[in-house]
Short mmCIF file of C-alpha atoms in Angstrom, two decimals:
data_model
loop_
_atom_site.label_atom_id
_atom_site.label_comp_id
_atom_site.label_asym_id
_atom_site.label_seq_id
_atom_site.Cartn_x
_atom_site.Cartn_y
_atom_site.Cartn_z
CA UNK A 1 0.00 0.00 0.00
CA UNK A 2 0.97 3.61 -0.50
CA UNK A 3 3.12 4.91 2.34
CA UNK A 4 2.52 8.03 4.36
CA UNK A 5 5.17 10.58 3.45
CA UNK A 6 7.40 12.49 5.87
CA UNK A 7 8.55 15.80 4.38
CA UNK A 8 11.11 18.05 6.09
CA UNK A 9 10.86 21.71 5.14
CA UNK A 10 13.86 24.01 4.74
CA UNK A 11 13.66 27.79 4.63
CA UNK A 12 16.25 29.33 2.34
CA UNK A 13 17.37 32.93 2.45
CA UNK A 14 19.79 34.11 -0.22
CA UNK A 15 21.16 30.63 -0.75
CA UNK A 16 21.58 29.60 2.87
CA UNK A 17 19.26 27.45 4.98
CA UNK A 18 17.97 29.47 7.88
CA UNK A 19 15.99 28.96 11.01
CA UNK A 20 13.88 31.51 12.78
CA UNK A 21 15.07 32.11 16.29
CA UNK A 22 12.72 33.88 18.68
CA UNK A 23 13.59 37.54 19.07
CA UNK A 24 16.76 37.08 17.06
CA UNK A 25 15.58 36.87 13.51
CA UNK A 26 17.11 34.30 11.25
CA UNK A 27 20.10 32.09 11.91
CA UNK A 28 22.17 30.42 9.18
CA UNK A 29 22.00 26.67 9.73
CA UNK A 30 23.94 25.50 6.75
CA UNK A 31 24.27 24.67 3.12
CA UNK A 32 20.95 23.58 1.56
CA UNK A 33 22.55 20.80 -0.48
CA UNK A 34 24.34 19.29 2.51
CA UNK A 35 21.20 19.44 4.62
CA UNK A 36 19.09 18.00 1.81
CA UNK A 37 21.42 15.03 1.45
CA UNK A 38 21.45 14.51 5.20
CA UNK A 39 17.66 14.38 5.25
CA UNK A 40 17.68 12.00 2.28
CA UNK A 41 20.11 9.79 4.16
CA UNK A 42 17.77 9.82 7.17
CA UNK A 43 14.91 8.53 5.06
CA UNK A 44 12.97 11.69 4.16
CA UNK A 45 10.41 10.90 1.47
CA UNK A 46 10.46 14.35 -0.11
CA UNK A 47 11.75 17.81 0.72
CA UNK A 48 10.22 21.25 0.53
CA UNK A 49 12.38 24.34 0.10
CA UNK A 50 10.80 27.67 0.87
CA UNK A 51 12.49 30.73 -0.52
CA UNK A 52 12.08 33.42 2.09
CA UNK A 53 14.59 35.81 0.56
CA UNK A 54 13.51 39.39 0.82
CA UNK A 55 15.60 40.71 -2.05
CA UNK A 56 15.67 40.10 -5.78
CA UNK A 57 19.30 38.98 -5.65
CA UNK A 58 18.37 36.61 -2.88
CA UNK A 59 15.60 35.12 -4.99
CA UNK A 60 17.92 34.71 -7.97
CA UNK A 61 20.27 32.66 -5.82
CA UNK A 62 17.44 30.17 -5.29
CA UNK A 63 17.82 28.92 -8.85
CA UNK A 64 21.43 27.99 -8.10
CA UNK A 65 20.30 26.22 -4.94
CA UNK A 66 17.69 24.28 -6.94
CA UNK A 67 20.24 23.30 -9.57
CA UNK A 68 22.77 22.17 -6.99
CA UNK A 69 20.20 20.20 -5.02
CA UNK A 70 18.84 18.54 -8.16
CA UNK A 71 22.27 17.36 -9.18
CA UNK A 72 22.68 15.09 -6.15
CA UNK A 73 19.29 14.57 -4.54
CA UNK A 74 17.50 11.33 -5.46
CA UNK A 75 14.12 12.02 -3.87
CA UNK A 76 11.45 14.45 -5.08
CA UNK A 77 11.60 18.06 -3.91
CA UNK A 78 9.21 20.99 -4.06
CA UNK A 79 10.19 24.63 -4.19
CA UNK A 80 7.98 27.49 -3.10
CA UNK A 81 7.98 30.93 -1.58
CA UNK A 82 6.82 33.96 -3.50
CA UNK A 83 6.30 32.14 -6.80
CA UNK A 84 4.07 34.37 -8.84
CA UNK A 85 4.19 33.50 -12.53
CA UNK A 86 4.19 30.59 -14.93
CA UNK A 87 7.62 31.66 -16.16
CA UNK A 88 9.02 31.42 -12.65
CA UNK A 89 7.50 27.96 -12.30
CA UNK A 90 9.04 26.82 -15.57
CA UNK A 91 12.41 28.19 -14.55
CA UNK A 92 12.34 26.35 -11.24
CA UNK A 93 11.31 23.10 -12.92
CA UNK A 94 13.97 23.52 -15.60
CA UNK A 95 16.60 23.97 -12.90
CA UNK A 96 15.52 20.69 -11.36
CA UNK A 97 12.61 21.15 -8.97
CA UNK A 98 10.08 18.34 -9.25
CA UNK A 99 7.17 20.41 -8.01
CA UNK A 100 6.52 24.08 -7.37
CA UNK A 101 4.17 25.41 -4.73
CA UNK A 102 2.12 28.56 -5.12
CA UNK A 103 0.25 30.43 -2.43
CA UNK A 104 -0.47 34.18 -2.38
CA UNK A 105 -0.11 34.61 -6.14
CA UNK A 106 -2.68 31.89 -6.78
CA UNK A 107 -5.19 33.48 -4.41
CA UNK A 108 -4.76 36.78 -6.22
CA UNK A 109 -4.97 35.17 -9.64
CA UNK A 110 -6.42 31.62 -9.55
CA UNK A 111 -5.85 31.29 -13.29
CA UNK A 112 -2.17 30.80 -12.48
CA UNK A 113 -3.02 27.28 -11.32
CA UNK A 114 -4.72 26.42 -14.61
CA UNK A 115 -1.68 27.73 -16.49
CA UNK A 116 0.76 25.65 -14.47
CA UNK A 117 -1.38 22.51 -14.76
CA UNK A 118 -1.79 22.93 -18.49
CA UNK A 119 1.81 23.79 -19.26
CA UNK A 120 3.70 21.67 -16.74
CA UNK A 121 1.19 19.13 -15.50
CA UNK A 122 -0.85 18.90 -12.32
CA UNK A 123 1.77 16.69 -10.75
CA UNK A 124 4.14 19.68 -10.71
CA UNK A 125 1.67 22.00 -9.03
CA UNK A 126 1.20 22.17 -5.26
CA UNK A 127 -1.19 24.68 -3.75
CA UNK A 128 0.00 25.90 -0.37
CA UNK A 129 -2.85 27.13 1.83
CA UNK A 130 -2.31 28.92 5.14
CA UNK A 131 -5.48 28.43 7.16
CA UNK A 132 -6.64 30.06 10.38
CA UNK A 133 -9.81 29.34 12.30
CA UNK A 134 -12.51 31.88 11.58
CA UNK A 135 -13.17 34.10 14.59
CA UNK A 136 -16.89 33.66 14.13
CA UNK A 137 -16.70 29.88 14.07
CA UNK A 138 -17.54 27.56 11.20
CA UNK A 139 -14.45 26.80 9.25
CA UNK A 140 -11.14 28.33 8.40
CA UNK A 141 -10.10 31.33 6.39
CA UNK A 142 -7.19 31.74 3.99
CA UNK A 143 -4.25 33.95 4.97
CA UNK A 144 -1.82 35.31 2.40
CA UNK A 145 1.45 37.26 2.41
CA UNK A 146 3.18 34.87 4.72
CA UNK A 147 0.22 34.65 7.04
CA UNK A 148 0.00 38.39 7.54
CA UNK A 149 -3.16 39.14 5.61
CA UNK A 150 -6.55 37.54 6.26
CA UNK A 151 -8.61 37.28 3.10
CA UNK A 152 -12.02 36.23 4.36
CA UNK A 153 -11.93 33.39 1.84
CA UNK A 154 -13.06 29.98 3.03
CA UNK A 155 -10.02 27.70 3.02
CA UNK A 156 -11.84 24.52 2.00
CA UNK A 157 -13.73 26.24 -0.80
CA UNK A 158 -10.49 27.73 -2.06
CA UNK A 159 -8.62 24.41 -1.98
CA UNK A 160 -11.54 22.71 -3.74
CA UNK A 161 -11.46 25.32 -6.50
CA UNK A 162 -7.69 24.96 -6.80
CA UNK A 163 -7.96 21.18 -7.19
CA UNK A 164 -10.56 21.67 -9.91
CA UNK A 165 -8.23 24.10 -11.68
CA UNK A 166 -5.49 21.50 -11.65
CA UNK A 167 -3.50 21.69 -8.42
CA UNK A 168 -2.07 18.21 -7.89
CA UNK A 169 -1.64 18.38 -4.12
CA UNK A 170 -2.59 20.68 -1.26
CA UNK A 171 0.00 21.72 1.34
CA UNK A 172 -2.20 22.72 4.24
CA UNK A 173 -0.63 24.78 7.01
CA UNK A 174 -2.52 25.49 10.19
CA UNK A 175 -1.62 29.01 11.18
CA UNK A 176 -3.11 28.38 14.62
CA UNK A 177 -0.74 25.51 15.27
CA UNK A 178 2.37 26.56 13.36
CA UNK A 179 5.37 26.81 15.68
CA UNK A 180 3.45 25.63 18.75
CA UNK A 181 4.67 22.01 18.82
CA UNK A 182 1.16 21.14 20.01
CA UNK A 183 0.38 18.81 17.15
CA UNK A 184 -1.20 19.24 13.75
CA UNK A 185 -4.71 20.68 13.51
CA UNK A 186 -6.58 17.39 13.19
CA UNK A 187 -10.02 18.86 12.60
CA UNK A 188 -8.80 21.11 9.81
CA UNK A 189 -6.79 18.34 8.19
CA UNK A 190 -9.60 15.79 8.39
CA UNK A 191 -12.08 18.15 6.76
CA UNK A 192 -9.67 18.65 3.90
CA UNK A 193 -8.70 15.00 3.40
CA UNK A 194 -12.34 13.94 3.40
CA UNK A 195 -13.47 16.45 0.82
CA UNK A 196 -10.58 16.86 -1.57
CA UNK A 197 -9.81 14.52 -4.46
CA UNK A 198 -6.07 15.25 -4.27
CA UNK A 199 -3.48 14.35 -1.62
CA UNK A 200 -3.24 16.61 1.43
CA UNK A 201 0.07 17.34 3.12
CA UNK A 202 -0.50 18.40 6.73
CA UNK A 203 1.70 21.16 8.12
CA UNK A 204 1.95 23.25 11.24
CA UNK A 205 2.38 22.16 14.85
CA UNK A 206 4.32 18.91 14.71
CA UNK A 207 5.72 18.29 18.19
CA UNK A 208 6.77 14.66 18.10
CA UNK A 209 5.80 11.21 16.82
CA UNK A 210 2.38 11.41 18.46
CA UNK A 211 1.52 14.40 16.26
CA UNK A 212 2.25 12.38 13.15
CA UNK A 213 0.46 9.25 14.40
CA UNK A 214 -2.68 11.27 15.01
CA UNK A 215 -2.63 13.25 11.78
CA UNK A 216 -2.26 10.02 9.80
CA UNK A 217 -4.67 7.82 11.78
CA UNK A 218 -7.31 10.33 12.80
CA UNK A 219 -7.13 12.94 10.08
CA UNK A 220 -6.06 10.69 7.18
CA UNK A 221 -3.36 13.03 5.92
CA UNK A 222 -1.42 11.61 2.97
CA UNK A 223 1.79 13.27 4.07
CA UNK A 224 3.08 15.50 6.85
CA UNK A 225 5.56 18.33 6.74
CA UNK A 226 7.66 19.64 9.59
CA UNK A 227 10.57 21.96 10.11
CA UNK A 228 11.41 22.72 13.74
CA UNK A 229 11.44 19.20 15.15
CA UNK A 230 13.90 18.06 12.48
CA UNK A 231 16.10 21.16 12.40
CA UNK A 232 16.40 21.17 16.17
CA UNK A 233 17.63 17.61 16.01
CA UNK A 234 15.01 16.52 18.54
CA UNK A 235 13.90 13.83 16.16
CA UNK A 236 15.56 12.40 13.10
CA UNK A 237 13.32 11.30 10.25
CA UNK A 238 14.59 7.76 10.80
CA UNK A 239 13.67 7.68 14.49
CA UNK A 240 10.29 9.19 13.72
CA UNK A 241 9.54 6.58 11.04
CA UNK A 242 10.54 3.73 13.35
CA UNK A 243 8.01 5.04 15.88
CA UNK A 244 5.31 5.33 13.21
CA UNK A 245 6.04 1.82 12.01
CA UNK A 246 5.62 0.53 15.57
CA UNK A 247 2.20 2.13 15.57
CA UNK A 248 1.25 0.31 12.36
CA UNK A 249 1.45 3.30 10.07
CA UNK A 250 2.66 2.40 6.59
CA UNK A 251 5.97 4.23 6.08
CA UNK A 252 9.01 3.61 3.92
CA UNK A 253 11.82 2.40 6.14
CA UNK B 1 29.10 2.90 -24.83
CA UNK B 2 26.69 5.74 -25.26
CA UNK B 3 23.00 5.51 -24.49
CA UNK B 4 20.36 6.98 -26.75
CA UNK B 5 18.06 9.15 -24.66
CA UNK B 6 14.78 9.75 -26.44
CA UNK B 7 13.74 13.38 -26.23
CA UNK B 8 10.62 13.96 -28.23
CA UNK B 9 9.91 17.37 -26.72
CA UNK B 10 7.13 16.09 -24.52
CA UNK B 11 8.49 17.52 -21.34
CA UNK B 12 11.41 18.08 -19.06
CA UNK B 13 13.98 15.29 -19.39
CA UNK B 14 16.19 17.02 -16.87
CA UNK B 15 15.54 14.57 -14.09
CA UNK B 16 16.68 11.69 -16.32
CA UNK B 17 19.77 13.46 -17.63
CA UNK B 18 20.81 14.39 -14.07
CA UNK B 19 20.27 10.80 -13.05
CA UNK B 20 22.36 9.44 -15.93
CA UNK B 21 25.09 11.89 -14.98
CA UNK B 22 25.01 10.62 -11.38
CA UNK B 23 25.41 7.12 -12.77
CA UNK B 24 28.30 8.31 -14.96
CA UNK B 25 26.48 6.99 -18.03
CA UNK B 26 27.23 8.54 -21.39
CA UNK B 27 24.22 9.49 -23.43
CA UNK B 28 23.18 11.45 -26.48
CA UNK B 29 19.78 12.98 -27.12
CA UNK B 30 17.69 11.53 -29.92
CA UNK B 31 14.78 13.59 -31.18
CA UNK B 32 13.71 11.87 -34.35
CA UNK B 33 13.39 8.45 -35.91
CA UNK B 34 16.23 9.23 -38.30
CA UNK B 35 18.63 9.75 -35.40
CA UNK B 36 17.78 6.53 -33.63
CA UNK B 37 20.10 3.67 -34.45
CA UNK B 38 19.74 -0.01 -33.73
CA UNK B 39 23.13 0.08 -32.09
CA UNK B 40 23.19 1.57 -28.62
CA UNK B 41 20.75 0.94 -25.79
CA UNK B 42 17.76 3.24 -25.62
CA UNK B 43 16.37 5.11 -22.61
CA UNK B 44 12.79 6.19 -23.15
CA UNK B 45 11.34 8.47 -20.45
CA UNK B 46 7.68 9.29 -20.86
CA UNK B 47 5.86 12.39 -19.74
CA UNK B 48 2.29 13.39 -20.31
CA UNK B 49 -0.59 11.38 -21.62
CA UNK B 50 -0.53 8.17 -23.65
CA UNK B 51 -2.10 9.85 -26.66
CA UNK B 52 0.08 12.96 -26.54
CA UNK B 53 3.23 10.87 -26.26
CA UNK B 54 2.33 8.65 -29.22
CA UNK B 55 1.35 11.63 -31.30
CA UNK B 56 4.78 13.20 -30.74
CA UNK B 57 6.51 9.90 -31.47
CA UNK B 58 4.60 9.57 -34.73
CA UNK B 59 5.39 13.13 -35.76
CA UNK B 60 9.10 12.53 -35.42
CA UNK B 61 9.14 9.03 -36.87
CA UNK B 62 10.31 7.75 -33.51
CA UNK B 63 7.40 5.31 -33.22
CA UNK B 64 8.53 3.21 -36.17
CA UNK B 65 12.20 3.60 -35.32
CA UNK B 66 11.66 2.51 -31.71
CA UNK B 67 9.58 -0.46 -32.74
CA UNK B 68 12.23 -1.59 -35.22
CA UNK B 69 15.15 -1.04 -32.88
CA UNK B 70 13.48 -2.99 -30.09
CA UNK B 71 12.42 -5.81 -32.40
CA UNK B 72 16.00 -6.09 -33.63
CA UNK B 73 17.14 -6.67 -30.05
CA UNK B 74 18.35 -3.25 -28.91
CA UNK B 75 18.08 -3.00 -25.10
CA UNK B 76 15.34 -0.59 -24.06
CA UNK B 77 14.65 1.08 -20.71
CA UNK B 78 11.22 2.72 -20.63
CA UNK B 79 9.96 4.87 -17.75
CA UNK B 80 6.46 5.94 -16.69
CA UNK B 81 4.34 6.73 -19.74
CA UNK B 82 7.23 5.16 -21.66
CA UNK B 83 6.13 1.80 -20.24
CA UNK B 84 2.50 2.45 -21.05
CA UNK B 85 3.05 3.28 -24.74
CA UNK B 86 4.72 -0.10 -25.21
CA UNK B 87 1.32 -1.71 -24.68
CA UNK B 88 -1.42 -2.07 -27.29
CA UNK B 89 -3.92 0.50 -26.02
CA UNK B 90 -4.84 2.70 -23.05
CA UNK B 91 -8.08 3.80 -21.47
CA UNK B 92 -6.51 7.24 -21.22
CA UNK B 93 -6.64 7.73 -24.98
CA UNK B 94 -9.30 5.52 -26.57
CA UNK B 95 -8.70 4.71 -30.20
CA UNK B 96 -4.99 5.50 -30.10
CA UNK B 97 -2.87 2.42 -30.78
CA UNK B 98 0.21 1.93 -28.61
CA UNK B 99 3.50 0.65 -29.97
CA UNK B 100 2.23 -2.87 -29.35
CA UNK B 101 5.60 -4.22 -28.27
CA UNK B 102 3.97 -5.86 -25.26
CA UNK B 103 0.51 -7.46 -25.53
CA UNK B 104 -1.93 -5.96 -23.08
CA UNK B 105 -3.64 -2.73 -22.18
CA UNK B 106 -3.43 0.22 -19.81
CA UNK B 107 -6.25 0.99 -17.37
CA UNK B 108 -7.04 3.64 -14.79
CA UNK B 109 -7.04 3.26 -11.00
CA UNK B 110 -10.67 3.23 -9.83
CA UNK B 111 -10.14 3.44 -6.09
CA UNK B 112 -8.34 5.84 -3.82
CA UNK B 113 -7.05 9.25 -4.78
CA UNK B 114 -5.91 9.41 -8.38
CA UNK B 115 -3.15 9.84 -9.38
CA UNK B 116 -1.30 7.70 -6.92
CA UNK B 117 1.42 9.98 -5.57
CA UNK B 118 4.15 8.73 -3.29
CA UNK B 119 6.24 5.79 -2.24
CA UNK B 120 4.85 2.30 -2.57
CA UNK B 121 6.32 -1.10 -1.94
CA UNK B 122 7.21 -3.27 -4.92
CA UNK B 123 7.60 -7.05 -4.80
CA UNK B 124 9.73 -8.93 -7.32
CA UNK B 125 8.47 -11.97 -9.23
CA UNK B 126 9.69 -15.19 -7.69
CA UNK B 127 13.06 -16.38 -8.98
CA UNK B 128 13.90 -13.06 -10.64
CA UNK B 129 16.85 -12.37 -8.37
CA UNK B 130 15.57 -8.85 -7.68
CA UNK B 131 14.93 -7.40 -4.21
CA UNK B 132 11.73 -5.86 -2.83
CA UNK B 133 11.82 -2.15 -2.00
CA UNK B 134 9.98 1.16 -2.15
CA UNK B 135 9.80 3.41 -5.17
CA UNK B 136 8.13 6.72 -6.06
CA UNK B 137 5.02 6.68 -8.20
CA UNK B 138 3.01 9.46 -9.82
CA UNK B 139 0.47 7.66 -11.97
CA UNK B 140 -3.24 7.48 -12.71
CA UNK B 141 -2.95 4.52 -15.08
CA UNK B 142 -1.18 1.18 -14.99
CA UNK B 143 -0.40 -1.57 -17.50
CA UNK B 144 -2.13 -4.93 -17.53
CA UNK B 145 0.08 -7.24 -19.60
CA UNK B 146 -1.74 -10.15 -21.24
CA UNK B 147 1.04 -12.45 -20.10
CA UNK B 148 1.81 -11.90 -16.43
CA UNK B 149 5.18 -13.58 -16.69
CA UNK B 150 6.61 -10.35 -18.17
CA UNK B 151 5.95 -8.53 -14.91
CA UNK B 152 9.18 -8.04 -12.95
CA UNK B 153 7.68 -6.14 -10.01
CA UNK B 154 4.16 -5.98 -8.59
CA UNK B 155 2.74 -3.31 -6.35
CA UNK B 156 -0.59 -2.56 -4.70
CA UNK B 157 -2.74 0.56 -4.71
CA UNK B 158 -6.21 -0.65 -3.79
CA UNK B 159 -5.50 -3.20 -6.52
CA UNK B 160 -2.52 -5.35 -7.42
CA UNK B 161 -0.80 -3.67 -10.34
CA UNK B 162 2.22 -4.03 -12.58
CA UNK B 163 5.08 -1.82 -11.37
CA UNK B 164 7.80 -3.02 -13.73
CA UNK B 165 8.21 -5.21 -16.78
CA UNK B 166 11.22 -7.15 -17.91
CA UNK B 167 11.06 -9.35 -20.98
CA UNK B 168 13.82 -10.02 -23.46
CA UNK B 169 15.55 -6.73 -24.21
CA UNK B 170 12.75 -4.62 -22.71
CA UNK B 171 12.91 -3.25 -19.16
CA UNK B 172 10.21 -0.82 -18.13
CA UNK B 173 9.31 0.95 -14.87
CA UNK B 174 5.96 2.50 -14.07
CA UNK B 175 7.57 4.45 -11.20
CA UNK B 176 10.31 7.10 -11.30
CA UNK B 177 13.58 5.27 -10.59
CA UNK B 178 15.46 8.58 -10.68
CA UNK B 179 13.34 9.83 -7.79
CA UNK B 180 13.37 6.60 -5.81
CA UNK B 181 16.44 7.19 -3.70
CA UNK B 182 19.18 4.64 -3.29
CA UNK B 183 16.93 1.75 -4.29
CA UNK B 184 16.00 3.36 -7.61
CA UNK B 185 19.61 4.29 -8.22
CA UNK B 186 20.66 0.66 -7.73
CA UNK B 187 18.00 -0.63 -10.13
CA UNK B 188 19.34 1.66 -12.83
CA UNK B 189 22.94 0.76 -12.01
CA UNK B 190 21.99 -2.88 -12.41
CA UNK B 191 20.38 -2.25 -15.80
CA UNK B 192 23.45 -0.35 -16.99
CA UNK B 193 25.87 -2.97 -15.72
CA UNK B 194 23.98 -5.70 -17.57
CA UNK B 195 24.38 -3.98 -20.95
#
């Protein structure tokens, strides 16, 4: 049977992998290629690279990172962060990315998804959705601009539309849980996995193996993404997968 | 020995070229039937739909050239849609004949989320000398060979399905060996070493 996928996420700023440190901004944690290979060695099923560069030069460096990663990495990887046009998507894919994720730009112009699906194939197109519980209850709303701007859009309705337009997978981040280590948002994830015809990658809140067990068993996520618990070295992908296997979750060991 | 890598303009062959480079395999790109020789082994990656792939192959004369080269005994490695077009027909593109190098058809998954995306376990046919492992799939359709003895690897996605074929000079993978980590790398190494 198809395995659940464990996907470490790396933030890249001007060609270096970085980690957000409370009250201190960003800290350089190493060379993206080296880290990517280390995760591959640990058994990561895929990787996600998020370009968080603030400058144009920084963003240009990302293409070099993609090319260097693609040369040696033997597992699929997705690149995202500020991707706003079909041309950018094609460039990233040409440099070696297997998939590209779009977020804010797709909300602003949903036709971008159709373009990517038509030109590159749905399998290359991941829609990243940042979701936050609506204050007035009843569902979740979509945030854009790195979680800074609420849109009032219903997250499930938006993801459904995106899937219809050709998005091949949904990367669903719970803004309520992100960074809390309290576990993935199971209710949010379950609603998405039940309704959507495409795979859902859960993101936001992973604290330890129990988080993953629950998001796979109770919320039926197809894959789960995490950053902090892997970067901090608290858990290696290998150790996590051994735990999941013990709990009868189908993972690639 | 230089491989012939079929590039019929259907999509990005970058992941295959990078993979061949990692394996230190020499290759040259072949874009038309006229360029394809019966001499060196052929790598045939497939992207896109069954019908679109065959249309491009026909336009460049590669369909006839491939058929002839394979029938004359040239080793062939086909990947993804490349495997599917070897069959006789596919539900994805009704009315479009495949290359017909392997009797059988291609059908669509009817259960679970489609396409299948992710790592799945593959089991080798008994006595093949191949090992079980996990490989990366992105597919909505799968081949159903008329003669099951050509199947090298089986997998399961709500249904038992053909993951790889090996018969005579034809080796074909439904999954992406170049994206299947160390296991995929070793499968390709093995194919190259056997040439």
